[in-house]
mmCIF file of C-alpha atoms in Angstrom:
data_model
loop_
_atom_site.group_PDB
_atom_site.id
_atom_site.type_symbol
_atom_site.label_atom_id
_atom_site.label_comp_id
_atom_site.label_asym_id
_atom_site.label_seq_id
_atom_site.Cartn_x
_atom_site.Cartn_y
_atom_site.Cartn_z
ATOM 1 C CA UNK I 1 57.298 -129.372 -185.582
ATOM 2 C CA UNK I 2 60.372 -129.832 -182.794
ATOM 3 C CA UNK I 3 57.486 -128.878 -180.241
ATOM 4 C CA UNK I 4 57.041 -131.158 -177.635
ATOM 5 C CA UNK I 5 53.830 -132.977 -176.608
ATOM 6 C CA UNK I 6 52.659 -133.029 -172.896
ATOM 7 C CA UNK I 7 50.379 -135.377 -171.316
ATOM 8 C CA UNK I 8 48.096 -135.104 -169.311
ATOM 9 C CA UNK I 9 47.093 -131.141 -170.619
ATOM 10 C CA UNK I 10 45.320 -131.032 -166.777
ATOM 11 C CA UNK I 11 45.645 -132.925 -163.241
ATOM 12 C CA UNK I 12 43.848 -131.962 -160.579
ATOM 13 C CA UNK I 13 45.080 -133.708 -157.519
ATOM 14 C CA UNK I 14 44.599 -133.648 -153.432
ATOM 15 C CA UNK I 15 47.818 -132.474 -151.226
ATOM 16 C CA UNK I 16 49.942 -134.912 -150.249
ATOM 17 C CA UNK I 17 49.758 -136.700 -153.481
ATOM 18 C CA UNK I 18 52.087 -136.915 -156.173
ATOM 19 C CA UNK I 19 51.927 -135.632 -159.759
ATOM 20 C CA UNK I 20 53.101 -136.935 -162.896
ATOM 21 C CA UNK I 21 53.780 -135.110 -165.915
ATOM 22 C CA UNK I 22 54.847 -136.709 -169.504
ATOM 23 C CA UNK I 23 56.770 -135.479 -172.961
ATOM 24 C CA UNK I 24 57.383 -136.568 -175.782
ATOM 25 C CA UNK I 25 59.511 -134.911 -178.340
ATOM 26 C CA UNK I 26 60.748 -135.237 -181.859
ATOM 27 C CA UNK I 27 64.180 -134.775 -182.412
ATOM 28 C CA UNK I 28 67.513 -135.975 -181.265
ATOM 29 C CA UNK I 29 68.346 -133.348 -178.083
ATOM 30 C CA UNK I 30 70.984 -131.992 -176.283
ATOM 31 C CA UNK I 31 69.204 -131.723 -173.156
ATOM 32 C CA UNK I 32 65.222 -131.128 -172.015
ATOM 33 C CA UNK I 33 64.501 -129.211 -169.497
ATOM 34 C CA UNK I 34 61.158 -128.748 -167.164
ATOM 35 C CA UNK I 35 60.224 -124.870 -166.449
ATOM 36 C CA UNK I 36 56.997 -123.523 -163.934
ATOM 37 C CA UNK I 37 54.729 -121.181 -164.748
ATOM 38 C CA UNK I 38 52.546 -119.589 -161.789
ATOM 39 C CA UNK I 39 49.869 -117.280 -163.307
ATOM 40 C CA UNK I 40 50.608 -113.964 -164.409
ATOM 41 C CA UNK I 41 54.381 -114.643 -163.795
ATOM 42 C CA UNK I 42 57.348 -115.717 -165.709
ATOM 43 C CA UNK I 43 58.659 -119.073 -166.444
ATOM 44 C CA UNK I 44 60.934 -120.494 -163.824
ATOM 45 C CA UNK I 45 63.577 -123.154 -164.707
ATOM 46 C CA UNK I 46 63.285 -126.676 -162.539
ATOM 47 C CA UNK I 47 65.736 -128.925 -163.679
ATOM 48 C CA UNK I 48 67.536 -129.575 -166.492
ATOM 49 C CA UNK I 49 68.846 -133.200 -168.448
ATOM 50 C CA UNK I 50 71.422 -134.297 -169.843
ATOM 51 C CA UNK I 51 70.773 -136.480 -173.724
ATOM 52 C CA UNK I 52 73.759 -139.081 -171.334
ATOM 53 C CA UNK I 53 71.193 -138.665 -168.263
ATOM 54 C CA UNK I 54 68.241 -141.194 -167.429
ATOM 55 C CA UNK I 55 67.415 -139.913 -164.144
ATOM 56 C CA UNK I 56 68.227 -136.941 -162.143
ATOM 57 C CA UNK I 57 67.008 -135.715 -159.105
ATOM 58 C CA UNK I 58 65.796 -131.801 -157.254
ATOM 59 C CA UNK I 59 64.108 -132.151 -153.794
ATOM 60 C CA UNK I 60 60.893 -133.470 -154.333
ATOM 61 C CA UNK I 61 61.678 -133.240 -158.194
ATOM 62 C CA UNK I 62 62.290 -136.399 -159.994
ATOM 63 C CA UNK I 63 62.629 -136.389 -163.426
ATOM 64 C CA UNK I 64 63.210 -139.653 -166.020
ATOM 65 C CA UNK I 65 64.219 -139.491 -169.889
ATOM 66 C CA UNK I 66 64.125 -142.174 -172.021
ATOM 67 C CA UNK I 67 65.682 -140.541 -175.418
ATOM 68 C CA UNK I 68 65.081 -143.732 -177.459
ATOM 69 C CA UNK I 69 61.330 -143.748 -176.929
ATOM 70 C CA UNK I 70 61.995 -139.729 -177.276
ATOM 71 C CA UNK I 71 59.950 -139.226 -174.006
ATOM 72 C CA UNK I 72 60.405 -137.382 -170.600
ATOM 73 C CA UNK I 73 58.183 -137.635 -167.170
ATOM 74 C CA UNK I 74 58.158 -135.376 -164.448
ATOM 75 C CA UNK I 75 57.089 -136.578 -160.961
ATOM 76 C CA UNK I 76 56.473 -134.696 -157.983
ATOM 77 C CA UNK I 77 56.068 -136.131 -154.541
ATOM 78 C CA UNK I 78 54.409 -135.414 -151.502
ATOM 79 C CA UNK I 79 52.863 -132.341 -153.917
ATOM 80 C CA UNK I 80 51.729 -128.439 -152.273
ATOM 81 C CA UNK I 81 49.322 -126.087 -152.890
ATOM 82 C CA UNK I 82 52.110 -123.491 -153.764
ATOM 83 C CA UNK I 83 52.875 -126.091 -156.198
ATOM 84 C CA UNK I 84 49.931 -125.217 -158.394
ATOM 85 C CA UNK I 85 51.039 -123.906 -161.609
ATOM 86 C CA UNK I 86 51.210 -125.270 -165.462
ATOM 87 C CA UNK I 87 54.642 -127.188 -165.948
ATOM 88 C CA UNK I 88 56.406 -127.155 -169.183
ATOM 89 C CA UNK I 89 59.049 -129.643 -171.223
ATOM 90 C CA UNK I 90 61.905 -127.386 -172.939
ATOM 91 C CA UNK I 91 63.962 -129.589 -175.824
ATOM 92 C CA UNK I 92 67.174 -128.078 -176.501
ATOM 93 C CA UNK I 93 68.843 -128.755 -180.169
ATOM 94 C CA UNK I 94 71.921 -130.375 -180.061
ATOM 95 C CA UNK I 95 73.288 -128.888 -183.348
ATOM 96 C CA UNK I 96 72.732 -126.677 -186.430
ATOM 97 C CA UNK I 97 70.894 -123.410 -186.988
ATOM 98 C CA UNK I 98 68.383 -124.916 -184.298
ATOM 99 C CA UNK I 99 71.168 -124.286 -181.429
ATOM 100 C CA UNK I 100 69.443 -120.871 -179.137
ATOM 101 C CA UNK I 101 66.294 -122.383 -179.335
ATOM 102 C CA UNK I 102 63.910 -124.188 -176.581
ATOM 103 C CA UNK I 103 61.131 -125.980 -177.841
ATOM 104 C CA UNK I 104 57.680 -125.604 -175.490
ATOM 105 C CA UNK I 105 55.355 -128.218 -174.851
ATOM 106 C CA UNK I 106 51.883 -127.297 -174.529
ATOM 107 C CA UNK I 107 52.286 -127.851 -170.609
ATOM 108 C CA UNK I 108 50.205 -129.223 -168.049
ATOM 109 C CA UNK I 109 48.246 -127.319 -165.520
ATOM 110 C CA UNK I 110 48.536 -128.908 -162.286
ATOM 111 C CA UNK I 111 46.313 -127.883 -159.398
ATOM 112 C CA UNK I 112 46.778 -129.073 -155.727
ATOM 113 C CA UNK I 113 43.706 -128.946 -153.733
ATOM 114 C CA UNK I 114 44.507 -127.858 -149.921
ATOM 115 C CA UNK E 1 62.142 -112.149 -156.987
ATOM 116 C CA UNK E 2 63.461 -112.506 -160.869
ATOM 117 C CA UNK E 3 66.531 -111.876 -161.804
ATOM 118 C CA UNK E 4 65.459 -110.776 -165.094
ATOM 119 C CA UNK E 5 63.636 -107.349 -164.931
ATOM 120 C CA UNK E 6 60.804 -106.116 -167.296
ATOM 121 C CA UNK E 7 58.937 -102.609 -167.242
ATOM 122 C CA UNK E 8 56.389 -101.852 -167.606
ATOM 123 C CA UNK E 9 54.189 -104.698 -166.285
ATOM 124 C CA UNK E 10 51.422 -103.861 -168.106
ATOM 125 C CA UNK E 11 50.820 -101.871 -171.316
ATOM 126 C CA UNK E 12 47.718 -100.661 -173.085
ATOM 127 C CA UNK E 13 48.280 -99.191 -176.281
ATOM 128 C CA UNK E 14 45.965 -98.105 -179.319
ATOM 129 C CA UNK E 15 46.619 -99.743 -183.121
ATOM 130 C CA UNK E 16 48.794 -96.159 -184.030
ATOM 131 C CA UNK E 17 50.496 -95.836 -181.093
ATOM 132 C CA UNK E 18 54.795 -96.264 -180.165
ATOM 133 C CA UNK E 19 55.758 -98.493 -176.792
ATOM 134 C CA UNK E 20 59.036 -99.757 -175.969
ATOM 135 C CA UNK E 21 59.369 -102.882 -173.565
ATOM 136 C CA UNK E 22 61.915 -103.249 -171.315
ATOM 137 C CA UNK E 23 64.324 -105.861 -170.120
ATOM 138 C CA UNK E 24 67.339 -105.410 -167.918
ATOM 139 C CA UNK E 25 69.295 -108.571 -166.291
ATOM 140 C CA UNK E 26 72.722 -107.928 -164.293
ATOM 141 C CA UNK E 27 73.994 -112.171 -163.991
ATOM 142 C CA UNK E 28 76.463 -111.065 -166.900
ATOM 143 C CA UNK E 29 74.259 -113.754 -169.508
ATOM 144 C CA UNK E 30 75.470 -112.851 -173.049
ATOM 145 C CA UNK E 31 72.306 -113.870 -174.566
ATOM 146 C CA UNK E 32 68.970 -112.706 -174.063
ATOM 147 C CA UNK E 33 65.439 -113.412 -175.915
ATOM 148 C CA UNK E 34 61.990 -112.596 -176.121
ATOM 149 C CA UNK E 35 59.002 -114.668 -176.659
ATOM 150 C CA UNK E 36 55.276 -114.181 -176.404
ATOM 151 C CA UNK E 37 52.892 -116.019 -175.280
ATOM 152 C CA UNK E 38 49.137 -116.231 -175.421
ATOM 153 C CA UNK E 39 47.110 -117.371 -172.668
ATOM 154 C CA UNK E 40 47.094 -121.341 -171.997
ATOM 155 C CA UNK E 41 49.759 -121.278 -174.765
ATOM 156 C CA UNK E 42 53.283 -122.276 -174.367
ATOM 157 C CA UNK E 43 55.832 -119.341 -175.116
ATOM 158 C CA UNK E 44 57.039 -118.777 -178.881
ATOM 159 C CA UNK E 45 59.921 -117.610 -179.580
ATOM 160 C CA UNK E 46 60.592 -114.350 -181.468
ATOM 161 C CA UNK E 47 64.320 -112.952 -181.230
ATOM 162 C CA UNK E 48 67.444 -114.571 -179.535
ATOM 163 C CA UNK E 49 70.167 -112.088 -179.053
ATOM 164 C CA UNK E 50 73.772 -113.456 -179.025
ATOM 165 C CA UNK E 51 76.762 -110.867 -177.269
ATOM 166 C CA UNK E 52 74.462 -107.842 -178.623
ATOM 167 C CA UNK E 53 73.625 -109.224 -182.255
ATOM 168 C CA UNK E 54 70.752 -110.333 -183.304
ATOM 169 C CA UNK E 55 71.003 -114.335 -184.147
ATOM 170 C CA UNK E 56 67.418 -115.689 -184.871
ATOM 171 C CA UNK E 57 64.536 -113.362 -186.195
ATOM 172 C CA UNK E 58 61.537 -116.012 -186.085
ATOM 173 C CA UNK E 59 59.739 -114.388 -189.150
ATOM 174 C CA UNK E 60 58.586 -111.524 -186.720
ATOM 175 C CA UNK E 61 56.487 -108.245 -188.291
ATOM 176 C CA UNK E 62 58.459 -105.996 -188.553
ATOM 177 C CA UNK E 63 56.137 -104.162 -186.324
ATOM 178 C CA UNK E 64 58.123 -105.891 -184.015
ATOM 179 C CA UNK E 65 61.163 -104.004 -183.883
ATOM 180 C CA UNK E 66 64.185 -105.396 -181.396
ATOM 181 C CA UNK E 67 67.741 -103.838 -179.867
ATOM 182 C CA UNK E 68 70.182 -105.057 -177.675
ATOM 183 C CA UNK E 69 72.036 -101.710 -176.998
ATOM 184 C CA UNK E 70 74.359 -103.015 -173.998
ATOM 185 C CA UNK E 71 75.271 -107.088 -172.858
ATOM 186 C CA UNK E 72 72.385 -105.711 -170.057
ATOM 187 C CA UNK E 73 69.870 -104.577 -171.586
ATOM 188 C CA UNK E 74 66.985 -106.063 -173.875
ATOM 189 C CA UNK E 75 64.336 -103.303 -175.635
ATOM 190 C CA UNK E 76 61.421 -104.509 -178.222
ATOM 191 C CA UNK E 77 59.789 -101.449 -179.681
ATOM 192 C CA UNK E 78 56.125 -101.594 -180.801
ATOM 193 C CA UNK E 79 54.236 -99.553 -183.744
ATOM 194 C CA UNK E 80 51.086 -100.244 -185.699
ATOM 195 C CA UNK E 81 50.356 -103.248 -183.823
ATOM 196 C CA UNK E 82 47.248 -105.689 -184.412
ATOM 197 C CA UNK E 83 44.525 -106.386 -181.604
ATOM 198 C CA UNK E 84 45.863 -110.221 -182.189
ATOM 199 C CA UNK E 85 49.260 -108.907 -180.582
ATOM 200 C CA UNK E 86 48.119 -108.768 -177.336
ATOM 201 C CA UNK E 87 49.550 -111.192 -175.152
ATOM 202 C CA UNK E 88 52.490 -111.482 -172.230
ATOM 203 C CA UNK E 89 55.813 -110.738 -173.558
ATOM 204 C CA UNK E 90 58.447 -112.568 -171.854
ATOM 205 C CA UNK E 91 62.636 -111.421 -171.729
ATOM 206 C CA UNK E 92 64.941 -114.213 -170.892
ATOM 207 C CA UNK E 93 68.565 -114.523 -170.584
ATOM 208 C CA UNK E 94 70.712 -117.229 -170.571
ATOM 209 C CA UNK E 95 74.604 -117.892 -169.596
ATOM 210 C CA UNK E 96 75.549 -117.885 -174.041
ATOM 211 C CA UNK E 97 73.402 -119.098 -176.212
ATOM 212 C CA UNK E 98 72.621 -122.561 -176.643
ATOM 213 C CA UNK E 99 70.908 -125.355 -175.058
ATOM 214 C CA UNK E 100 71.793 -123.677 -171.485
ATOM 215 C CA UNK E 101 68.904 -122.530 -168.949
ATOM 216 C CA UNK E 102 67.079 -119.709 -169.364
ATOM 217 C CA UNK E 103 65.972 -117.024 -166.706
ATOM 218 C CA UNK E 104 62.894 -115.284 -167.191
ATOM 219 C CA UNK E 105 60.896 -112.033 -166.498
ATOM 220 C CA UNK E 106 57.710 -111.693 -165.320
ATOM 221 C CA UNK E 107 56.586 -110.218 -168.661
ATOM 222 C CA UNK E 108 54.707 -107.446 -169.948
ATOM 223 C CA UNK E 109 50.869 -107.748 -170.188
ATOM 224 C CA UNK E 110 50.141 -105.926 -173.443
ATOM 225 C CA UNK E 111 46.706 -105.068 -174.741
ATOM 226 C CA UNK E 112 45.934 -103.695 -178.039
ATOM 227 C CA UNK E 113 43.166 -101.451 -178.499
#
């Protein structure tokens, strides 16, 4: 499978802190992206990178991607209770009858206590 | 607010019954999708539509049946489905298709009787 793998599946953390998300993938990429999914609602994109990228930048979005350990981290600082949600890593083909698809992680479910 | 549009936003609908879902998006994306997803799942994919023709069919029933009628709009028509179908059915679209970002609905809650 091209799915991704997310680490860790839950993380339960106290405002103010900041969260970090992980994914690891399986084949070579074009680009992976991180979407957020509040419940009972749709998925919203976050940020997007670049195979050429290692780091990149969104507010209090950071995220990293290391393509030759095939891996991807989301952090996010000073974290919200609006940000409470399940986050999911997006792999985008880079070629072939795979090209239209995004590949899901499992996502994490992040919840911000007040 | 999404950009993408789905009605209705929930949908209850017995094993012989006929439902369409709707999707409607107005950014001018040429390629649209739908996926479902079951709860604490991630979303699979089912159909990618590509300027109005259909360009990946993942294996789908065929009680699954999809149309793109304008660049706009996105319908996926229902009959004879299984109590394992329910689940939220999500419409995205996306700039072309390819490894761009893609815009979702809110989705349509859909529960088999």
């Amino acid at each position: 499978s091209q799915q991704g793998e997310e680490d860790p599946q839950a993380l339960s953390i106290q405002e103010g802190e900041n969260a970090t998300m992980n994914c690891s993938y399986k084949t070579s990429i074009n680009n992976l992206q991180w979407y957020r999914q509040n419940s009972g609602r749709g998925l919203v994109h976050l940020i997007l990178i670049r195979s050429n990228e290692r780091e990149k930048h969104s507010g209090r979005l950071r995220v990293t991607l290391d393509t030759s350990k095939k891996s991807s981290s989301l952090l996010i600082t000073a974290s919200r209770a609006a940000d409470t949600a399940s986050y999911f890593c997006a792999t985008a083909a880079d070629r072939g009858s795979t090209l239209g698809r995004l590949y899901f992680g499992r996502g994490t479910q992040l919840t911000v206590w007040p | 607010d999404t950009e993408v549009t789905q009605t209705p936003k929930h949908l209850v609908m017995g094993m012989t019954n006929k439902k369409s879902l709707k999707c409607e998006q107005h950014m001018g994306h040429r390629a649209m999708y739908w996926y479902k997803q079951k709860a604490k799942k991630p979303p699979e994919l089912m159909f990618v539509y590509s300027y109005e023709k259909l360009s990946i069919n993942e294996s789908v029933p065929s009680r699954f049946s999809p149309e793109c009628p304008n660049s706009s709009l996105l319908n996926l028509h229902l009959h004879a489905l299984q109590p394992e179908d329910s689940a939220l059915y999500l419409c995205a679209s996306s700039q072309v298709s390819g490894a761009g970002p893609q815009h979702f609905g809110d989705g349509t809650r859909l529960s088999i009787l």
